[in-house]
Short mmCIF file of C-alpha atoms and ligand atoms in Angstrom, two decimals:
data_model
loop_
_atom_site.label_atom_id
_atom_site.label_comp_id
_atom_site.label_asym_id
_atom_site.label_seq_id
_atom_site.Cartn_x
_atom_site.Cartn_y
_atom_site.Cartn_z
CA MET O 1 -109.96 163.70 -268.07
CA PRO O 2 -113.67 164.63 -268.46
CA ALA O 3 -115.81 162.28 -270.54
CA SER O 4 -116.88 163.61 -273.93
CA LEU O 5 -120.53 164.25 -274.68
CA ILE O 6 -119.94 164.45 -278.44
CA GLY O 7 -122.48 162.40 -280.38
CA LYS O 8 -124.68 161.62 -277.35
CA THR O 9 -128.42 162.16 -277.54
CA ALA O 10 -130.00 164.30 -274.82
CA ILE O 11 -133.63 165.06 -274.00
CA VAL O 12 -134.40 168.30 -272.15
CA THR O 13 -137.99 168.87 -271.01
CA GLY O 14 -139.45 172.36 -270.56
CA ALA O 15 -136.79 173.92 -272.79
CA ALA O 16 -138.72 176.78 -274.45
CA ILE O 17 -137.47 179.33 -271.93
CA GLY O 18 -135.50 179.65 -268.70
CA ILE O 19 -133.31 176.96 -267.22
CA GLY O 20 -134.28 174.21 -269.70
CA ARG O 21 -133.40 176.40 -272.68
CA ALA O 22 -129.95 177.09 -271.19
CA TYR O 23 -129.45 173.37 -270.57
CA ALA O 24 -130.40 172.47 -274.16
CA LYS O 25 -127.90 175.06 -275.43
CA VAL O 26 -125.03 173.87 -273.26
CA LEU O 27 -125.62 170.26 -274.32
CA ALA O 28 -125.64 171.22 -278.00
CA ARG O 29 -122.43 173.17 -277.40
CA GLU O 30 -120.91 170.04 -275.84
CA GLY O 31 -121.74 168.10 -279.03
CA CYS O 32 -125.02 166.37 -278.14
CA ASN O 33 -127.97 165.92 -280.45
CA VAL O 34 -130.83 167.41 -278.46
CA ALA O 35 -134.56 166.63 -278.39
CA VAL O 36 -136.73 169.17 -276.56
CA ILE O 37 -140.38 169.27 -275.51
CA ASP O 38 -142.48 172.08 -274.06
CA ILE O 39 -146.11 173.18 -273.91
CA MET O 40 -145.09 176.57 -275.35
CA PRO O 41 -145.06 176.73 -279.17
CA GLU O 42 -141.86 178.80 -278.96
CA ILE O 43 -140.06 175.49 -278.47
CA LEU O 44 -140.26 174.97 -282.23
CA GLU O 45 -137.81 177.84 -282.73
CA LEU O 46 -135.11 176.25 -280.59
CA PRO O 47 -133.76 173.57 -283.00
CA ASN O 48 -132.57 176.22 -285.47
CA GLU O 49 -130.56 177.87 -282.74
CA LEU O 50 -129.20 174.56 -281.42
CA GLU O 51 -128.21 173.31 -284.87
CA ARG O 52 -126.01 176.38 -285.35
CA ARG O 53 -123.67 174.58 -282.97
CA GLY O 54 -123.25 171.77 -285.52
CA THR O 55 -125.42 169.08 -283.94
CA LYS O 56 -128.95 167.91 -284.69
CA ALA O 57 -132.03 168.98 -282.79
CA PHE O 58 -135.69 168.12 -282.71
CA ALA O 59 -138.61 169.83 -280.93
CA VAL O 60 -142.15 168.89 -280.00
CA VAL O 61 -144.97 170.96 -278.51
CA GLY O 62 -146.35 168.68 -275.83
CA ASP O 63 -147.22 168.14 -272.19
CA VAL O 64 -144.94 165.86 -270.17
CA SER O 65 -147.84 164.88 -267.91
CA ASP O 66 -149.56 163.13 -270.82
CA PRO O 67 -148.31 159.54 -271.21
CA LYS O 68 -149.27 159.31 -274.89
CA VAL O 69 -147.32 162.48 -275.68
CA VAL O 70 -144.32 161.25 -273.70
CA ARG O 71 -144.32 157.86 -275.43
CA GLN O 72 -144.57 159.42 -278.88
CA PHE O 73 -141.84 161.97 -278.13
CA VAL O 74 -139.41 159.32 -276.89
CA ASP O 75 -140.24 156.98 -279.80
CA ASP O 76 -139.62 159.83 -282.26
CA THR O 77 -136.35 160.75 -280.56
CA ASN O 78 -135.20 157.13 -280.74
CA ALA O 79 -136.16 156.96 -284.43
CA ARG O 80 -134.26 160.17 -285.28
CA PHE O 81 -131.18 159.78 -283.12
CA GLY O 82 -130.97 156.02 -282.47
CA GLY O 83 -131.57 156.12 -278.71
CA VAL O 84 -131.40 158.39 -275.67
CA ASP O 85 -128.25 158.75 -273.54
CA ILE O 86 -129.23 161.69 -271.33
CA LEU O 87 -132.55 162.81 -269.84
CA ILE O 88 -132.84 166.20 -268.16
CA ASN O 89 -136.16 166.31 -266.32
CA ASN O 90 -136.58 170.07 -266.09
CA ALA O 91 -140.19 171.02 -267.04
CA GLY O 92 -141.83 172.65 -264.05
CA LYS O 93 -144.75 174.70 -262.81
CA CYS O 94 -144.83 176.81 -259.65
CA TRP O 95 -147.39 178.98 -257.94
CA VAL O 96 -148.64 179.71 -254.44
CA SER O 97 -150.81 177.22 -252.55
CA SER O 98 -151.41 176.65 -248.87
CA SER O 99 -153.12 174.44 -246.33
CA HIS O 100 -156.39 176.41 -246.18
CA ASP O 101 -157.09 176.85 -249.90
CA ASP O 102 -160.53 175.70 -251.04
CA LEU O 103 -160.93 172.27 -252.61
CA ASP O 104 -161.42 173.42 -256.22
CA LYS O 105 -158.25 175.48 -256.22
CA THR O 106 -156.45 172.60 -254.60
CA LEU O 107 -157.33 170.16 -257.38
CA ALA O 108 -156.15 172.58 -260.04
CA ASP O 109 -152.92 173.13 -258.09
CA TYR O 110 -152.39 169.41 -257.70
CA ASP O 111 -152.99 168.54 -261.36
CA GLY O 112 -150.91 171.47 -262.59
CA MET O 113 -147.88 171.23 -260.33
CA VAL O 114 -147.79 167.54 -259.37
CA GLY O 115 -148.83 166.66 -262.93
CA THR O 116 -145.81 168.39 -264.43
CA ASN O 117 -143.21 168.32 -261.67
CA LEU O 118 -143.70 164.74 -260.46
CA LYS O 119 -145.82 162.83 -262.96
CA GLY O 120 -143.89 164.37 -265.86
CA GLU O 121 -140.51 163.30 -264.40
CA TYR O 122 -141.86 159.88 -263.60
CA LEU O 123 -143.31 159.30 -267.08
CA MET O 124 -140.22 160.60 -268.87
CA GLY O 125 -138.04 158.33 -266.74
CA ARG O 126 -140.20 155.27 -267.38
CA ALA O 127 -140.20 156.02 -271.11
CA VAL O 128 -136.40 156.32 -271.53
CA ILE O 129 -135.04 153.85 -268.96
CA PRO O 130 -135.69 150.61 -270.95
CA GLY O 131 -133.79 152.05 -273.92
CA MET O 132 -130.90 153.19 -271.70
CA ILE O 133 -130.69 149.71 -270.17
CA ALA O 134 -130.63 148.18 -273.67
CA ARG O 135 -127.82 150.59 -274.70
CA GLY O 136 -125.77 149.73 -271.61
CA GLY O 137 -125.97 153.04 -269.76
CA GLY O 138 -127.11 156.62 -269.52
CA ASP O 139 -127.58 159.67 -267.35
CA ILE O 140 -130.67 161.20 -265.77
CA VAL O 141 -130.71 164.60 -264.05
CA ASN O 142 -133.87 165.62 -262.19
CA ILE O 143 -134.37 169.29 -261.39
CA GLY O 144 -135.50 169.68 -257.79
CA THR O 145 -135.52 172.68 -255.49
CA ASP O 146 -133.31 173.97 -252.72
CA HIS O 147 -136.46 174.08 -250.60
CA GLY O 148 -135.43 170.56 -249.59
CA VAL O 149 -132.37 172.06 -247.94
CA THR O 150 -133.39 175.67 -247.18
CA CYS O 151 -136.54 177.24 -245.78
CA GLY O 152 -137.90 178.09 -249.21
CA SER O 153 -139.98 181.13 -248.35
CA PRO O 154 -138.98 184.02 -250.56
CA ARG O 155 -137.88 186.74 -248.15
CA GLU O 156 -140.53 189.13 -249.48
CA LEU O 157 -143.38 186.70 -248.71
CA CYS O 158 -142.09 185.30 -245.43
CA PRO O 159 -144.48 186.13 -242.59
CA HIS O 160 -141.81 185.37 -239.97
CA LEU O 161 -138.82 187.32 -241.22
CA ASP O 162 -138.74 189.55 -238.13
CA THR O 163 -138.20 186.63 -235.85
CA CYS O 164 -136.39 184.25 -238.20
CA PRO O 165 -132.93 183.49 -236.83
CA TRP O 166 -131.81 182.57 -240.35
CA ALA O 167 -133.14 185.64 -242.15
CA ASP O 168 -129.94 185.83 -244.20
CA SER O 169 -129.70 183.20 -246.94
CA PRO O 170 -128.90 180.37 -247.09
CA ARG O 171 -131.65 179.35 -244.69
CA PRO O 172 -132.28 175.94 -243.19
CA THR O 173 -134.52 173.13 -244.33
CA GLY O 174 -138.27 173.00 -244.08
CA GLY O 175 -140.12 174.27 -247.16
CA SER O 176 -142.59 177.10 -247.13
CA VAL O 177 -146.15 177.79 -246.01
CA VAL O 178 -146.97 179.08 -249.50
CA PHE O 179 -145.53 176.12 -251.36
CA ASP O 180 -147.21 173.02 -249.94
CA VAL O 181 -148.06 171.55 -253.38
CA TYR O 182 -144.95 172.79 -255.22
CA ASP O 183 -142.65 171.56 -252.46
CA SER O 184 -144.43 168.19 -252.29
CA SER O 185 -143.96 167.71 -256.01
CA LYS O 186 -140.31 168.78 -255.85
CA TYR O 187 -139.35 166.89 -252.70
CA ALA O 188 -140.50 163.84 -254.69
CA THR O 189 -137.54 164.52 -256.99
CA TYR O 190 -135.28 163.44 -254.13
CA ALA O 191 -137.15 160.13 -253.84
CA LEU O 192 -137.10 159.44 -257.59
CA THR O 193 -133.40 160.30 -257.75
CA TYR O 194 -132.40 158.03 -254.86
CA ALA O 195 -134.63 155.09 -255.89
CA TRP O 196 -133.60 155.23 -259.54
CA ALA O 197 -129.92 155.64 -258.67
CA LYS O 198 -130.02 152.43 -256.61
CA ALA O 199 -132.03 150.43 -259.13
CA LEU O 200 -130.12 151.61 -262.20
CA ARG O 201 -126.49 151.55 -261.03
CA PRO O 202 -126.13 147.88 -262.18
CA HIS O 203 -127.17 149.09 -265.65
CA ASN O 204 -124.56 151.90 -265.71
CA ILE O 205 -127.25 154.55 -265.52
CA ARG O 206 -126.38 157.43 -263.20
CA VAL O 207 -129.21 159.44 -261.66
CA ASN O 208 -128.53 162.77 -259.99
CA GLY O 209 -130.60 165.82 -259.16
CA MET O 210 -130.22 169.53 -258.66
CA ALA O 211 -131.26 171.12 -255.36
CA MET O 212 -131.82 174.27 -257.38
CA GLY O 213 -131.72 177.72 -255.82
CA ALA O 214 -133.23 180.99 -257.00
CA THR O 215 -132.55 181.50 -260.70
CA ASP O 216 -133.43 184.50 -262.83
CA THR O 217 -136.25 183.14 -265.02
CA SER O 218 -139.82 184.07 -265.77
CA MET O 219 -140.97 181.52 -263.18
CA LEU O 220 -139.34 183.44 -260.34
CA ARG O 221 -140.04 186.90 -261.77
CA ASN O 222 -143.74 186.14 -262.35
CA PHE O 223 -144.01 184.70 -258.88
CA LEU O 224 -142.46 187.69 -257.10
CA GLY O 225 -143.94 190.35 -259.39
CA ASP O 226 -143.35 193.89 -258.12
CA ALA O 227 -141.12 192.64 -255.33
CA VAL O 228 -138.30 192.06 -257.84
CA THR O 229 -135.64 194.74 -257.61
CA PRO O 230 -132.34 194.84 -259.50
CA GLU O 231 -130.58 194.30 -256.15
CA LEU O 232 -132.62 191.18 -255.44
CA ALA O 233 -132.22 189.79 -258.97
CA ALA O 234 -128.47 190.29 -258.71
CA THR O 235 -128.40 187.68 -255.91
CA TRP O 236 -129.91 185.00 -258.16
CA MET O 237 -128.16 182.50 -260.43
CA ARG O 238 -128.43 182.88 -264.21
CA PRO O 239 -129.74 179.77 -266.02
CA GLU O 240 -126.36 179.48 -267.81
CA ASP O 241 -124.57 179.06 -264.46
CA SER O 242 -126.34 175.86 -263.46
CA ALA O 243 -126.28 174.66 -267.10
CA GLN O 244 -122.51 174.39 -266.81
CA VAL O 245 -122.94 172.39 -263.58
CA VAL O 246 -125.19 169.91 -265.43
CA ALA O 247 -122.59 169.55 -268.20
CA ASP O 248 -119.94 168.94 -265.53
CA ILE O 249 -122.04 166.19 -263.90
CA LEU O 250 -122.48 164.47 -267.25
CA LYS O 251 -118.79 164.80 -268.09
CA GLU O 252 -117.88 162.81 -264.96
CA GLY O 253 -118.70 159.79 -267.15
CA PRO O 254 -119.94 156.34 -266.13
CA ASN O 255 -117.81 156.17 -262.96
CA GLY O 256 -118.99 159.53 -261.67
CA ARG O 257 -121.31 160.17 -258.79
CA THR O 258 -124.84 158.81 -258.66
CA GLY O 259 -127.76 159.42 -256.31
CA GLU O 260 -126.65 162.93 -255.32
CA MET O 261 -128.78 166.06 -255.11
CA ILE O 262 -126.27 168.68 -256.18
CA ASN O 263 -126.36 171.63 -253.84
CA LEU O 264 -127.06 174.88 -255.68
CA CYS O 265 -128.74 176.60 -252.77
CA HIS O 266 -129.34 180.28 -252.85
CA GLY O 267 -126.26 181.95 -251.45
CA ARG O 268 -123.73 179.29 -252.50
CA LEU O 269 -121.28 179.23 -255.37
CA THR O 270 -122.73 177.82 -258.60
CA LEU O 271 -120.15 175.09 -258.96
CA LEU O 272 -120.18 171.31 -259.05
CA GLU O 273 -118.96 170.54 -255.56
CA PRO O 274 -116.71 167.53 -254.99
CA GLU O 275 -118.62 164.27 -254.63
CA ARG O 276 -120.12 163.99 -251.13
CA GLU O 277 -119.92 160.97 -248.88
CA PRO O 278 -123.19 159.26 -249.89
CA ILE O 279 -125.91 159.07 -247.22
CA TYR O 280 -128.98 157.83 -249.05
CA VAL O 281 -127.36 156.01 -251.94
CA THR O 282 -124.44 154.22 -250.32
CA GLN O 283 -121.86 151.97 -251.93
CA ASP O 284 -123.60 149.04 -250.21
CA SER O 285 -127.02 149.98 -251.56
CA ILE O 286 -125.74 150.04 -255.15
CA GLY O 287 -123.35 147.11 -254.71
CA TYR O 288 -120.55 149.06 -256.33
CA ASP O 289 -117.61 151.16 -255.18
CA ARG O 290 -117.34 153.82 -257.84
CA ARG O 291 -114.25 155.40 -256.27
CA HIS O 292 -112.21 152.26 -256.91
CA SER O 293 -113.68 151.29 -260.24
CA ALA O 294 -111.84 153.49 -262.70
N1 NAD F 301 -136.22 179.62 -261.33
C1 NAD F 301 -135.97 179.21 -260.09
O1 NAD F 301 -135.63 179.99 -259.21
C2 NAD F 301 -136.09 177.74 -259.77
C3 NAD F 301 -135.69 177.34 -258.47
C4 NAD F 301 -135.77 175.99 -258.15
C5 NAD F 301 -136.20 175.08 -259.09
N2 NAD F 301 -136.60 175.49 -260.32
C6 NAD F 301 -137.05 174.48 -261.27
O2 NAD F 301 -136.32 174.58 -262.48
C7 NAD F 301 -137.13 174.13 -263.57
C8 NAD F 301 -137.16 175.17 -264.66
O3 NAD F 301 -137.75 176.35 -264.13
P1 NAD F 301 -137.60 177.80 -264.77
O4 NAD F 301 -137.29 178.70 -263.67
O5 NAD F 301 -136.77 177.75 -265.98
O6 NAD F 301 -139.13 178.04 -265.15
P2 NAD F 301 -139.81 178.66 -266.46
O7 NAD F 301 -141.22 178.86 -266.11
O8 NAD F 301 -139.00 179.80 -266.92
O9 NAD F 301 -139.66 177.45 -267.49
C9 NAD F 301 -140.35 176.23 -267.29
C10 NAD F 301 -140.59 175.62 -268.64
O10 NAD F 301 -141.32 174.38 -268.44
C11 NAD F 301 -142.39 174.36 -269.40
N3 NAD F 301 -143.47 173.48 -268.92
C12 NAD F 301 -144.28 173.69 -267.84
N4 NAD F 301 -145.16 172.68 -267.74
C13 NAD F 301 -144.88 171.81 -268.74
C14 NAD F 301 -145.45 170.58 -269.14
N5 NAD F 301 -146.46 170.03 -268.46
N6 NAD F 301 -144.94 169.94 -270.21
C15 NAD F 301 -143.91 170.49 -270.92
N7 NAD F 301 -143.34 171.67 -270.59
C16 NAD F 301 -143.82 172.32 -269.50
C17 NAD F 301 -142.81 175.81 -269.50
O11 NAD F 301 -143.61 176.05 -270.65
C18 NAD F 301 -141.47 176.51 -269.53
O12 NAD F 301 -140.93 176.57 -270.82
C19 NAD F 301 -138.52 173.84 -262.98
O13 NAD F 301 -138.63 172.46 -262.72
C20 NAD F 301 -138.50 174.63 -261.68
O14 NAD F 301 -139.39 174.11 -260.74
C21 NAD F 301 -136.54 176.81 -260.70
#
């Protein structure tokens, strides 16, 4: 019997558009009160839409890489909703960078992408975890990339497609030559997820991540520009597809999986796969056998 999310409080970062917006909507539909933050002012329009589903919502225009903003946002969410049960670390930035870029571009890339994708996740986690511990549990989902488990080069930009033995998706691990900063910031999601899962299991906080594949959002469309064709876009996930997977992770409840990067690689079904045999976050490392605890 899936756990109910009714009455829980969820934070979704980067929810003005794209994947985060779909996640905020699915959580409201499941009965959560939802607090959202985004640098885009359009975020202020989302609560009206979310509240049509009968729950409460609250939005802030703010940057998740700014610790003062993060602290204030979490304090305000606690004051309105009495605590945070669920954190979805989704806000992200992505553009091309590579090993031979000049130093000025590199600094802007680093601050922009690592600032949001890694520092933002890290700050949001640090801000909500003490409250979750005090409440006796919670859930964190960090949005990573399938570049940790596939090659990551969009086919259209890959300089080696002619000779690539894995030219048909899904492709193997390794990241991309045009994503050194983005991939670095997103591979870090794996480290945060595993470290937090181990440290927080004794506090009934589950921490999972999404090894997210190509999804039809403005991030991917802006990145590929004219290379987007209807045929190509038809191979991508819709944000709503992985939103249901997030809801399904959360509905596993306190005895569900922890420390898993859910595989949503390009070319696979958008479904919550059965729990995998843990490799990085083992029963020994969390001192707890969740399969025999229910
Ligand atoms: N779309 C894909 O194919 C894809 C694939 C793998 C992973 N992802 C990841 O999924 C997440 C969502 O991506 P998306 O495709 O919906 O992108 P998107 O660009 O459509 O949406 C990202 C949202 O994050 C917000 N944001 C960016 N920086 C922020 C900051 N510092 N503080 C607050 N908000 C900020 C943006 O304003 C935007 O609303 C990102 O973490 C992205 O890296 C996306």
